[in-house]
Short mmCIF file of C-alpha atoms and ligand atoms in Angstrom, two decimals:
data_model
loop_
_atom_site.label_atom_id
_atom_site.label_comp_id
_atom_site.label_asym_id
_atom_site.label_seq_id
_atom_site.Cartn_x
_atom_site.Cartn_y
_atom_site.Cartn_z
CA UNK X 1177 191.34 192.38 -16.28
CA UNK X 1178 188.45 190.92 -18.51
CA UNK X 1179 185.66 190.67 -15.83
CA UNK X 1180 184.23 194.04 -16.82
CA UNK X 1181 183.92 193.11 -20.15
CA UNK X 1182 180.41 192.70 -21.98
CA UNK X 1183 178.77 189.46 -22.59
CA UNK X 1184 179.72 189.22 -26.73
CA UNK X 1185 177.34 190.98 -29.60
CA UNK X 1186 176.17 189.05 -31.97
CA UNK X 1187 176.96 190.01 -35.64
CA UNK X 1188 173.67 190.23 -37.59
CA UNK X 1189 175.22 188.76 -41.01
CA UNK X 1190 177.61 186.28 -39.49
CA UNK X 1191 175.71 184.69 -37.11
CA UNK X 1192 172.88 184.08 -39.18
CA UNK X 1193 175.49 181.70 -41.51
CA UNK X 1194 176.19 179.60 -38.07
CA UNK X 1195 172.62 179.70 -37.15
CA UNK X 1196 172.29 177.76 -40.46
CA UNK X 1197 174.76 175.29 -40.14
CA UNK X 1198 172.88 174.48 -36.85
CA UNK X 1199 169.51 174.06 -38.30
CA UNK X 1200 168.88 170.59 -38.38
CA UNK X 1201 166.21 170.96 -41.23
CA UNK X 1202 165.99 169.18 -44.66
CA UNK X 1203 165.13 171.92 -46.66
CA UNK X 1204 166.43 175.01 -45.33
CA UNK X 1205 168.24 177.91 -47.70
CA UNK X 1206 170.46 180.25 -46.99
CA UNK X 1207 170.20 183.55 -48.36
CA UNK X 1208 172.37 185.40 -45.48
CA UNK X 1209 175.49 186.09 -46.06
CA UNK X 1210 176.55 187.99 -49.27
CA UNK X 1211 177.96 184.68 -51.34
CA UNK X 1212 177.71 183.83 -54.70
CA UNK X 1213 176.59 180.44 -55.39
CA UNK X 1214 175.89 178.14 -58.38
CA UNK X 1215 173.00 176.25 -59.45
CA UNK X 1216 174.66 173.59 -57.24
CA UNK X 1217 174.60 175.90 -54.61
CA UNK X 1218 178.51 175.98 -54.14
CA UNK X 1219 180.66 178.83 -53.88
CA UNK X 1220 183.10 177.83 -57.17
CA UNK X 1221 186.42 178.57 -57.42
CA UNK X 1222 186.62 180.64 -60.42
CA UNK X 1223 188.42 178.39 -63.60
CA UNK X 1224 190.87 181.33 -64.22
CA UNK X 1225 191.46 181.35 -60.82
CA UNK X 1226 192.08 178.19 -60.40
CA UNK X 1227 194.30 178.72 -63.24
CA UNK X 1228 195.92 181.25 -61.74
CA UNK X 1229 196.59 179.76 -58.38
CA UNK X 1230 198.68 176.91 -60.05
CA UNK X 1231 200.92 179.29 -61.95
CA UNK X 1232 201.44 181.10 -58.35
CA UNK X 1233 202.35 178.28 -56.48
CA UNK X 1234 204.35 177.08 -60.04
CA UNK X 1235 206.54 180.34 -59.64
CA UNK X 1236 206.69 181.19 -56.29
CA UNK X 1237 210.41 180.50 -54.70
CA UNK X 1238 210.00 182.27 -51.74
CA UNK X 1239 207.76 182.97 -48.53
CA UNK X 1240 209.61 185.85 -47.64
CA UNK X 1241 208.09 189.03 -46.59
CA UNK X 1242 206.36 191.73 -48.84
CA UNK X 1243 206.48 195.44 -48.26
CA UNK X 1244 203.65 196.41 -45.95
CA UNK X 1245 201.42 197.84 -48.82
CA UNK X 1246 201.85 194.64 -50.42
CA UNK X 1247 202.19 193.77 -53.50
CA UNK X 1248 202.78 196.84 -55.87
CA UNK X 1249 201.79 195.23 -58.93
CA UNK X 1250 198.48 194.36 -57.94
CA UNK X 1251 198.29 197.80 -56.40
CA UNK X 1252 198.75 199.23 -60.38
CA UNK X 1253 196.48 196.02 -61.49
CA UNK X 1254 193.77 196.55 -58.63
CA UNK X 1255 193.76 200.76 -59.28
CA UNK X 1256 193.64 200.22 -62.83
CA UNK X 1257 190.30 198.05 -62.57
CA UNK X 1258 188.49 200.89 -60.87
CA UNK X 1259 190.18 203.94 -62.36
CA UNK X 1260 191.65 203.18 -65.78
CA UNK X 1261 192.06 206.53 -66.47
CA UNK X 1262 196.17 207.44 -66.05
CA UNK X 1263 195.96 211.40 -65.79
CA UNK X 1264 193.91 211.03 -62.45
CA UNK X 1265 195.91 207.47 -61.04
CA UNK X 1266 199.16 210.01 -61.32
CA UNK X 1267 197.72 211.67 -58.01
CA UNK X 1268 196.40 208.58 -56.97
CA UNK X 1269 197.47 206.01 -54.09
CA UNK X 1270 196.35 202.44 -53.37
CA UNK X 1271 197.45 199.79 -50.82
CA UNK X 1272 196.50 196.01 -50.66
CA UNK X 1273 194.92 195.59 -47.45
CA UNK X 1274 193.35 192.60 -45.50
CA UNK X 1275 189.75 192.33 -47.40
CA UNK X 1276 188.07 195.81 -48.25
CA UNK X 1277 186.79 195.31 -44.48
CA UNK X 1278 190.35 196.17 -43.57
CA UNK X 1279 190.60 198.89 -46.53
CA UNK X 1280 187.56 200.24 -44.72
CA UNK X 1281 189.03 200.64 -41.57
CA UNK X 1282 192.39 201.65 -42.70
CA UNK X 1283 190.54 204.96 -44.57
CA UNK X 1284 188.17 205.67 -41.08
CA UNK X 1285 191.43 206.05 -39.65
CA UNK X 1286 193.58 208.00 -42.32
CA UNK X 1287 190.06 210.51 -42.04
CA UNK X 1288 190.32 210.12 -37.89
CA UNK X 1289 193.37 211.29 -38.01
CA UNK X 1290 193.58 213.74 -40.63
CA UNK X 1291 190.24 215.55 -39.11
CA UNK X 1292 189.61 214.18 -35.61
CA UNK X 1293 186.05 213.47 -35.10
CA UNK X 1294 184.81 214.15 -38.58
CA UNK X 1295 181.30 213.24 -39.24
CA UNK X 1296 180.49 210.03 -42.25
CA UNK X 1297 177.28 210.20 -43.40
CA UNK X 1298 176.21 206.45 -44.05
CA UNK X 1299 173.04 205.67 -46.62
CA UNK X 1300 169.98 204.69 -44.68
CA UNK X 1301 170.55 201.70 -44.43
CA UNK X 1302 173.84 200.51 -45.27
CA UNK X 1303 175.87 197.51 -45.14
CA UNK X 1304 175.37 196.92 -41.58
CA UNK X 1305 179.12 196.57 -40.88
CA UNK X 1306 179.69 199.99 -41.54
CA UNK X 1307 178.83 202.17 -39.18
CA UNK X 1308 180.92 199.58 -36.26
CA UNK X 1309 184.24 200.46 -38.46
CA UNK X 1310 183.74 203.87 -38.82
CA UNK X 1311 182.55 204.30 -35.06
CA UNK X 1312 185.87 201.77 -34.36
CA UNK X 1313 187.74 204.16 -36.03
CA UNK X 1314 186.56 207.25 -33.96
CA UNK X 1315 184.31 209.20 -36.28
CA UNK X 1316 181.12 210.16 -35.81
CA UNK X 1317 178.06 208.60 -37.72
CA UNK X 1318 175.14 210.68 -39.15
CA UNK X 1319 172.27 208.93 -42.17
CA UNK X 1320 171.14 210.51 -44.96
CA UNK X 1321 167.43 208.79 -46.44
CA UNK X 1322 168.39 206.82 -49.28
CA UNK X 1323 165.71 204.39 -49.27
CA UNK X 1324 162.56 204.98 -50.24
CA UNK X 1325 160.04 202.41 -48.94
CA UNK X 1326 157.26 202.13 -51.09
CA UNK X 1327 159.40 202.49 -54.56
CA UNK X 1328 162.16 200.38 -53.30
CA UNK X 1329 164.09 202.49 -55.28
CA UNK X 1330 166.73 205.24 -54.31
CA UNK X 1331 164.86 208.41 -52.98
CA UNK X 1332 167.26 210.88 -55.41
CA UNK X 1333 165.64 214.79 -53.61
CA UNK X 1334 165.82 213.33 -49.84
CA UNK X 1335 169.41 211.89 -50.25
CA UNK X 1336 170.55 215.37 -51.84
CA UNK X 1337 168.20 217.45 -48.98
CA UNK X 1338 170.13 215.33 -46.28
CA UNK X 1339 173.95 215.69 -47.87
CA UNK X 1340 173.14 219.75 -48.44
CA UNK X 1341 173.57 219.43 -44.82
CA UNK X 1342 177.21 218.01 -45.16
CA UNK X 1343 179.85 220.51 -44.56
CA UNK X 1344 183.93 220.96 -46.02
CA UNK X 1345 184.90 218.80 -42.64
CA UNK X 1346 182.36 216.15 -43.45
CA UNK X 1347 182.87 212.78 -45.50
CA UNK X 1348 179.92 210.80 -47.31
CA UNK X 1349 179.86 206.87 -47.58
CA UNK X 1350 178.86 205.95 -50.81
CA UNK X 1351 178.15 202.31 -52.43
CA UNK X 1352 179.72 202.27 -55.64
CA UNK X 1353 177.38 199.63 -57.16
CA UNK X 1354 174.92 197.44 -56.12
CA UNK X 1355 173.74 198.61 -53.16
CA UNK X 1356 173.99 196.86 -50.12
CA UNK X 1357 171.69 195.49 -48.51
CA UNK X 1358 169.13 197.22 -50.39
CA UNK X 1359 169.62 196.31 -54.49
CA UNK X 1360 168.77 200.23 -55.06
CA UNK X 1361 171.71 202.17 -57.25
CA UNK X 1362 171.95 205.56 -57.75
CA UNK X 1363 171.63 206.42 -61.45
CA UNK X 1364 174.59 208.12 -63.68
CA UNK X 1365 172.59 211.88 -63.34
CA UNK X 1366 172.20 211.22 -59.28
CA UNK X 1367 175.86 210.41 -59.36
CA UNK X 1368 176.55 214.05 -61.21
CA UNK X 1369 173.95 215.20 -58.81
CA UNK X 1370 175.95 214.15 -55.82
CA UNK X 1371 179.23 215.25 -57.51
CA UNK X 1372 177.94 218.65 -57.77
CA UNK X 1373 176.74 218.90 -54.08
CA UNK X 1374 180.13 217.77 -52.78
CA UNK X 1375 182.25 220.53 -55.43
CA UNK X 1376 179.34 223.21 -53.69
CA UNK X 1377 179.83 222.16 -50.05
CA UNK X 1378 183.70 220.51 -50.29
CA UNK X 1379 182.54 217.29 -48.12
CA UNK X 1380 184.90 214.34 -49.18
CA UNK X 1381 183.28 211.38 -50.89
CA UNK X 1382 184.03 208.01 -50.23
CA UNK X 1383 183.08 205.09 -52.09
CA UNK X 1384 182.66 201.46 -51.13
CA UNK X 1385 183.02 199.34 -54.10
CA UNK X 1386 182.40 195.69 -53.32
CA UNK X 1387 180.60 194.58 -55.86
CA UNK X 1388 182.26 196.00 -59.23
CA UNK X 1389 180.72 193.66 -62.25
CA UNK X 1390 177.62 192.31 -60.20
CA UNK X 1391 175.53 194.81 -61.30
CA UNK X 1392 175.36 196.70 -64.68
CA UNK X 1393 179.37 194.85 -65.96
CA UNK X 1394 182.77 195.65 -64.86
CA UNK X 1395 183.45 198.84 -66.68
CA UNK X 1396 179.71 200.29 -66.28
CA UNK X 1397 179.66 199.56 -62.24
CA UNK X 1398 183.05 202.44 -61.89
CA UNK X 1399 180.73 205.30 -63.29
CA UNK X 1400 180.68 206.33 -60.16
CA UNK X 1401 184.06 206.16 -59.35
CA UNK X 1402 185.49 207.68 -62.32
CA UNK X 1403 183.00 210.65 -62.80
CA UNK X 1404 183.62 211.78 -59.07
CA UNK X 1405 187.64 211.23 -59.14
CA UNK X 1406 187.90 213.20 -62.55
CA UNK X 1407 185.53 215.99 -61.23
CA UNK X 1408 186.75 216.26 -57.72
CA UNK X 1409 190.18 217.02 -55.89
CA UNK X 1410 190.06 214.21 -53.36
CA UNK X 1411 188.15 211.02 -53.01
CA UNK X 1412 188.64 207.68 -50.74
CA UNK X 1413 187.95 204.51 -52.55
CA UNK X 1414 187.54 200.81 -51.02
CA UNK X 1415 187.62 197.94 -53.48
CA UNK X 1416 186.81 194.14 -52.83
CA UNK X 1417 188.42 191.27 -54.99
CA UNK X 1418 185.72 188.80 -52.72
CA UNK X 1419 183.58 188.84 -54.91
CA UNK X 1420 184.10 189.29 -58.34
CA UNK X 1421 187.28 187.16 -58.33
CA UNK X 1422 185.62 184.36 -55.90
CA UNK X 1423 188.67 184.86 -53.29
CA UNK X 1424 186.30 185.81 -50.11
CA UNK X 1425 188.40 184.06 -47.57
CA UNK X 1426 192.12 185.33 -48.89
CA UNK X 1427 190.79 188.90 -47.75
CA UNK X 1428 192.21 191.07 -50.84
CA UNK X 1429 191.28 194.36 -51.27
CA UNK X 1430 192.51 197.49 -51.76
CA UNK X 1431 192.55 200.98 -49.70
CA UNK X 1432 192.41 204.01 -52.40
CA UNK X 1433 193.25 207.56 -52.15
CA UNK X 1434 192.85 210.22 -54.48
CA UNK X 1435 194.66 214.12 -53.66
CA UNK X 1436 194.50 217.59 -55.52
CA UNK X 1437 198.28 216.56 -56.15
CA UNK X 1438 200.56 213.68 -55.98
CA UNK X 1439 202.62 214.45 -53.18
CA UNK X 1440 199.33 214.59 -51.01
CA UNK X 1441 198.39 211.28 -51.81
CA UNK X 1442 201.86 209.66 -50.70
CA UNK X 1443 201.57 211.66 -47.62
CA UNK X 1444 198.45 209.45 -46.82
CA UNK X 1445 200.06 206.60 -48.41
CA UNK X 1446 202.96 207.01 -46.01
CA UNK X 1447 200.25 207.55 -42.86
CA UNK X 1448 198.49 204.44 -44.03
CA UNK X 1449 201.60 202.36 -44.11
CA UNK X 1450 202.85 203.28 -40.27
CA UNK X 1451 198.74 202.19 -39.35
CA UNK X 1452 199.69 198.75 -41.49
CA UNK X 1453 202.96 198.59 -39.51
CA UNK X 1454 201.06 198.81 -35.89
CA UNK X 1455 198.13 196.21 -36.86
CA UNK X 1456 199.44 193.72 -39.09
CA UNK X 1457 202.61 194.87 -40.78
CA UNK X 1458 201.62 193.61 -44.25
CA UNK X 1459 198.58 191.93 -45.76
CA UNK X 1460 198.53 188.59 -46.59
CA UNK X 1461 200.02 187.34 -49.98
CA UNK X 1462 198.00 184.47 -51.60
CA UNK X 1463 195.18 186.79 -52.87
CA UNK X 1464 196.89 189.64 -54.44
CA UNK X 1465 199.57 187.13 -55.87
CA UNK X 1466 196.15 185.28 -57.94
CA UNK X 1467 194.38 188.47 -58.77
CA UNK X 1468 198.00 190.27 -60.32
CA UNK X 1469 198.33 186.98 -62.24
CA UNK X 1470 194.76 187.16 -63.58
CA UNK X 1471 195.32 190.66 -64.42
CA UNK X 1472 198.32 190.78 -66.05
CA UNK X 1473 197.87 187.89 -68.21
CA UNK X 1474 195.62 189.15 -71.10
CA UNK X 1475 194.25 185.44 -72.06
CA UNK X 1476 194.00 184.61 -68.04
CA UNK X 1477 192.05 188.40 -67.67
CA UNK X 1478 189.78 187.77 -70.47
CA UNK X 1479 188.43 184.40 -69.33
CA UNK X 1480 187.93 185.75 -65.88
CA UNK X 1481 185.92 188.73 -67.36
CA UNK X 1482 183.64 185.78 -69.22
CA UNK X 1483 183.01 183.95 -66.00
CA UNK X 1484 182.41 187.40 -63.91
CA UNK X 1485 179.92 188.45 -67.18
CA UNK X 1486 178.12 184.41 -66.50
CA UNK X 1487 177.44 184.95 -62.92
CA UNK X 1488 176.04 188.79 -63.17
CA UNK X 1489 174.02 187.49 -66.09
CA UNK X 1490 172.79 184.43 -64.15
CA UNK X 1491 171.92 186.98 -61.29
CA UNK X 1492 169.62 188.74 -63.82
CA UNK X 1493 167.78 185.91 -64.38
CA UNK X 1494 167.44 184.94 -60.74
CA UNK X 1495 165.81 188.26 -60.25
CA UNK X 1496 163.63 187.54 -63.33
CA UNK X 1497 162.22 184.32 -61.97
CA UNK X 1498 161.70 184.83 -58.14
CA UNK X 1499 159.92 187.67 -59.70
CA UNK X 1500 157.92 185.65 -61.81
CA UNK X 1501 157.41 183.21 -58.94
CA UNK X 1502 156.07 186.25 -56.65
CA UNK X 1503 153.70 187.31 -59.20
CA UNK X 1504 152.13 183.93 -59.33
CA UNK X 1505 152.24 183.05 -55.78
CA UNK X 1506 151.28 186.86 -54.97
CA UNK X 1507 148.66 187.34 -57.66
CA UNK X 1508 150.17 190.65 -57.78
CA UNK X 1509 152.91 193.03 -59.21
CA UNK X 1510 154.32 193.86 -55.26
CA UNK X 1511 157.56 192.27 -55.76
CA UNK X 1512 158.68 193.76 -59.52
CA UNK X 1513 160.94 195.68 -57.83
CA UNK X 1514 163.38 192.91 -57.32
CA UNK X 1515 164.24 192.82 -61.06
CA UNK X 1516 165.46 196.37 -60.98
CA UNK X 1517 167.79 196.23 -58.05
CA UNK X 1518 171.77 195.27 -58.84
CA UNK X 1519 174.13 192.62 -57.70
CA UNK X 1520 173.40 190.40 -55.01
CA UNK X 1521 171.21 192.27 -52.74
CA UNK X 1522 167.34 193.27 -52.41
CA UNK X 1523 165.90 194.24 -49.77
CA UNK X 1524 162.04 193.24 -49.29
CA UNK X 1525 160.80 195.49 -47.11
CA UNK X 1526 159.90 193.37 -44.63
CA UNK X 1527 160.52 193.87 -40.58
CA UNK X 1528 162.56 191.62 -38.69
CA UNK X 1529 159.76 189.43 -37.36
CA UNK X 1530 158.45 188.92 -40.80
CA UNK X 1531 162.01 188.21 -41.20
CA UNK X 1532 162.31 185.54 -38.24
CA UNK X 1533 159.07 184.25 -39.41
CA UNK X 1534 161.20 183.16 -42.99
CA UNK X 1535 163.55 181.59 -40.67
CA UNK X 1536 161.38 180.01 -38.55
CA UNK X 1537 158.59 178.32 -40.36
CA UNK X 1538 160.27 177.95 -43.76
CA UNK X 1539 164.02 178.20 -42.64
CA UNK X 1540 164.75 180.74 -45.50
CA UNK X 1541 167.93 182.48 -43.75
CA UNK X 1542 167.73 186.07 -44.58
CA UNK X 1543 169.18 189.12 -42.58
CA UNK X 1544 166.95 191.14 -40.11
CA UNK X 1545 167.16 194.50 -41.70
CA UNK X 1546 164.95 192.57 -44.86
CA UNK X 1547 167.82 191.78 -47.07
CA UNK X 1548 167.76 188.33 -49.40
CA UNK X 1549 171.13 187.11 -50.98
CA UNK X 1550 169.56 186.84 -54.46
CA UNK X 1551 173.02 185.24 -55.60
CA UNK X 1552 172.31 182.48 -52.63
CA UNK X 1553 169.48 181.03 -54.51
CA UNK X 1554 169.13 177.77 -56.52
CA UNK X 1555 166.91 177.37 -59.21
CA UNK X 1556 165.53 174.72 -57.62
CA UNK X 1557 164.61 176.49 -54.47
CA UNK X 1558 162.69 179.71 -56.65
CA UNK X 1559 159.37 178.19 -56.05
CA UNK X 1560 159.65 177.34 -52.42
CA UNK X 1561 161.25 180.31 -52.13
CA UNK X 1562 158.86 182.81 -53.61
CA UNK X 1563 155.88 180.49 -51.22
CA UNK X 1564 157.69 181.53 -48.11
CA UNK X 1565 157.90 185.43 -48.57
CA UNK X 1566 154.35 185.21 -50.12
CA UNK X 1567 153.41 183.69 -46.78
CA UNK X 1568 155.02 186.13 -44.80
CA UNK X 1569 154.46 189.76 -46.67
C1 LIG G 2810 177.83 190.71 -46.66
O1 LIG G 2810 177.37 191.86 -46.65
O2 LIG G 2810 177.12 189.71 -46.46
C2 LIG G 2810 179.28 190.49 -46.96
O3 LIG G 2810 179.89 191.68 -47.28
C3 LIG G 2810 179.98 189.71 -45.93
C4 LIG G 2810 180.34 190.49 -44.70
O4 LIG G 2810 181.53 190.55 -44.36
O5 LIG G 2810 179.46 191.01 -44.03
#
């Protein structure tokens, strides 16, 4: 049965984390994988997570099953965080799936089989595990330029010229904030911008949030969100609790659906459910359990928001000083960009054998398209850092 099978694909994030753990080098950094790490360089758990966790496993008197869209309070909790706003959540919908990977594919599939074959339009580039799901899930992949190379800042006219070309049966990929890999966000008039195209040509946007209070603070990073869900009839949302509540390998996130009217969005709650039922039944527990206790809790929710507010903040100043560092090493003003990009990603611009050449003779781990985990740096490391890509560029 197997022996037709391909030899196995490397994944281009992944692997680069076990190439790491290989490299038998004293200094070596990792700047792969999207992670947040401390001046220690550790991944923390979260204090009012930690918090959290106890009162969980305090209170919990049973393993027994959930439903299969989880649990509904952090459903409310989780919907809440991204759209506050009641008068659109009342034709609103959102399930707690495995990660937002699984959210991801769980919406490919609600659009696969609403519209068979519908085309996504995906940012060029874009979080290099996206166009796998979508493909996964059946639908067809076109780009639209987001990236412009010389700015390293969103190219606003080309995206627009590109998504004038998106039609009513079409559906458009969007990064809510921080853009990854590239660092580049789209700016509160480009979001209106974008809004407007999709009420003119009726394609259905879809936003990845992943990121939400890495890049400009919790409320600010939904602009996006919120302006096209109150201006639009229908909108798919994924959103990530990985990073901003530290819980990467408990896989919480959420699959979000917004309709012209309620009874359209429990239609696609109902379709998502059956595709829960014939993959995994119901996501797992641990994750949602932490992140409704967090929420719920208004002294619990407040301390988290502190500790999310320290590590965005520290992320600021990471940019700020691997810039610094660049200028020096550099003698120039090439790398000023990185203090304008958002959340944990920038992309340098570099090709992937500038990129292998990191890896290679200075065993800075960074992904082949060009992207750096900014929030994988020590303070430490800035200078050694900042010598490498100077080296390479
Ligand atoms: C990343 O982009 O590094 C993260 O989202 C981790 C992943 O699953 O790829």
């Amino acid at each position: 049965m197997f022996s037709n099978l391909p030899s196995p694909q490397q994944d281009p994030i992944l692997s680069l984390s076990l190439a790491y753990r290989q490299d038998q080098r004293d200094k070596k950094i990792d700047l792969g994988i999207g992670v947040y790490r401390n001046s220690d360089g550790v991944t923390p758990v979260m204090d009012s997570i930690q918090k959290a966790e106890q009162i969980v496993l305090n209170d919990q008197e049973t393993k027994a099953y959930v439903g299969m869209a989880g649990d509904e309070e952090f459903n409310a909790a989780a919907l809440n965080l991204v759209l506050p706003d009641s008068g659109i959540t009342e034709r609103a919908i959102s399930v707690q799936t495995p990660g937002a990977s699984g959210g991801l594919r769980m919406l490919a599939e609600l659009i696969s089989f609403s519209s068979p074959g519908a085309t996504i339009w995906l940012s060029n580039p874009s979080y290099v595990n996206h166009q796998p799901v979508m493909e996964a899930a059946g639908l067809k992949v076109k780009h639209y330029r987001y990236f412009e190379a010389n700015s390293k800042q969103v190219d606003v006219n080309a995206m627009l010229d590109d998504l004038s070309k998106a039609g009513a049966k079409d559906v458009v990929l969007l990064h809510g904030c921080c853009h990854n890999p590239t660092g580049a966000d789209l700016t509160h008039e480009a979001w209106k911008q974008v809004t407007l195209l999709a009420q003119k040509n009726g394609f259905l946007p879809f936003i990845d949030i992943a990121y939400q209070g890495f890049g400009d603070g919790l409320a600010q990073d939904a602009f996006g969100v919120q302006h096209m869900a109150a201006n639009l009839p229908e909108l798919l949302v994924t959103s990530s609790c990985s990073k901003n509540f530290g819980l990467y390998r408990e896989r919480t996130g959420s699959a979000i659906v917004v309709a012209d009217q309620k009874n359209h969005a429990m239609n696609a709650r109902g379709k998502l459910l059956q595709m829960a039922r014939s993959t995994y039944t119901m996501p797992p527990a641990h994750g949602a359990s932490i992140v409704k206790t967090v929420l719920l809790d208004k002294e619990l929710k407040s301390s988290w928001m502190t500790e999310l507010e320290q590590m965005r903040l520290r992320l600021v100043s990471l940019r700020q000083q691997l810039c610094s560092e660049l200028a020096t090493k550099t003698n120039s003003e090439d790398f000023e960009f990185i203090k304008q990009h958002k959340g944990m990603f920038s992309v340098l611009g570099f090709s992937a054998e500038q990129m292998i050449r990191l890896r290679e003779e200075f065993a800075v781990y960074g992904v082949n398209d060009g992207r750096i985990n900014i929030a994988g740096l020590m303070e430490q490391d800035l200078t050694y850092v900042a010598t490498a890509i100077a080296a390479v560029r």
